[in-house]
Coordinates of C-alpha atoms in Angstrom, one line a residue:
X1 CA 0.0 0.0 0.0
X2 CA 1.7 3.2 -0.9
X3 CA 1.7 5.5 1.8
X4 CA 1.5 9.3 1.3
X5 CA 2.4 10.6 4.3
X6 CA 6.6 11.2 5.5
X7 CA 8.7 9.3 5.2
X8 CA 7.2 7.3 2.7
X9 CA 6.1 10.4 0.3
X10 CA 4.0 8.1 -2.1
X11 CA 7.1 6.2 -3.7
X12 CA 6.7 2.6 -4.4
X13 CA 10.0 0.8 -2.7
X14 CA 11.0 1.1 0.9
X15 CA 15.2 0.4 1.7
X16 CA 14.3 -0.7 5.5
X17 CA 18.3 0.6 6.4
X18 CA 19.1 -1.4 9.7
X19 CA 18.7 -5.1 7.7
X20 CA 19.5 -3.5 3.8
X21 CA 16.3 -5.1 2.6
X22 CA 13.6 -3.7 0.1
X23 CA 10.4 -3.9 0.2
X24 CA 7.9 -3.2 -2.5
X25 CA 4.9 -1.6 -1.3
X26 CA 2.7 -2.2 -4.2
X27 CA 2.9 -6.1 -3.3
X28 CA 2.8 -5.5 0.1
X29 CA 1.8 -8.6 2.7
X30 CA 1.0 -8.7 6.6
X31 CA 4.4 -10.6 6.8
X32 CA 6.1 -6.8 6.0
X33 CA 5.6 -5.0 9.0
X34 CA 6.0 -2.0 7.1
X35 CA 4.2 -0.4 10.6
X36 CA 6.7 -1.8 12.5
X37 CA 9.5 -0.4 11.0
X38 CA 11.5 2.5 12.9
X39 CA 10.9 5.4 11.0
X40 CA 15.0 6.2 11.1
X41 CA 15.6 2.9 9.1
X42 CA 13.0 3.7 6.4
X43 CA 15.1 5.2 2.8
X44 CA 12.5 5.4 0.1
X45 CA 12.9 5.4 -3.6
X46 CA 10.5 5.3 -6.4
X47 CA 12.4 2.3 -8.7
X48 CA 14.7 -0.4 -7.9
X49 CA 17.1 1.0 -9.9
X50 CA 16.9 4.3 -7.4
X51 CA 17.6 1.5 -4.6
X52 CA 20.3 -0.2 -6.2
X53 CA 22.4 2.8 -7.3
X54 CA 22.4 3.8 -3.5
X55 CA 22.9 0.9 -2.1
X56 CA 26.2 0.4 -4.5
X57 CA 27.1 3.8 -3.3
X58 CA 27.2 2.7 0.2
X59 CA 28.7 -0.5 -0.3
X60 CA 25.9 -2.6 0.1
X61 CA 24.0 -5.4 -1.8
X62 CA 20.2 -5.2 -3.3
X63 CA 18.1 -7.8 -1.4
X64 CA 14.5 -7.9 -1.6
X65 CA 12.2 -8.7 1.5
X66 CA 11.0 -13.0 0.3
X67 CA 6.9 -11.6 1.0
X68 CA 6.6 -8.8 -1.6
X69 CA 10.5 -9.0 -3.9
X70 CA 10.8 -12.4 -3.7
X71 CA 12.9 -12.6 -6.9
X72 CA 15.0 -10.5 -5.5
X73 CA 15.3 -12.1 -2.6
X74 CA 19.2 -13.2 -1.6
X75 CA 18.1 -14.6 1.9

């Protein structure tokens, strides 16, 4: 569900910073807890390749959440 309000400002993919995985809020399940996550780990981006460019930039590795990026999924 995409979320208007800050910090999610209606974009589509949420970097959830303290485990590096994305989730996609479009295909979003229960098993998410996008509620539960602290707002100071939420990055938001509207595409993947958003995500992935600052991920690389911080030395870190694309990984979708297994509920709603599931192919992206690294485990």
């Amino acid at each position: 569900m995409i979320r208007n309000n800050p910090p999610f400002n209606g974009k589509r993919f949420l970097l959830n910073k303290n485990t590096n995985e994305i989730h996609d809020l479009l295909n979003e399940k229960s098993d998410c807890q996008i509620d539960e996550i602290s707002l100071d780990h939420i990055q938001m981006f509207d595409t993947l390749e958003e995500a992935s460019v600052y991920l690389i930039f911080n030395n870190k590795q694309l990984n979708g959440w297994y509920y709603c990026l599931k192919e992206m999924d690294k485990g």
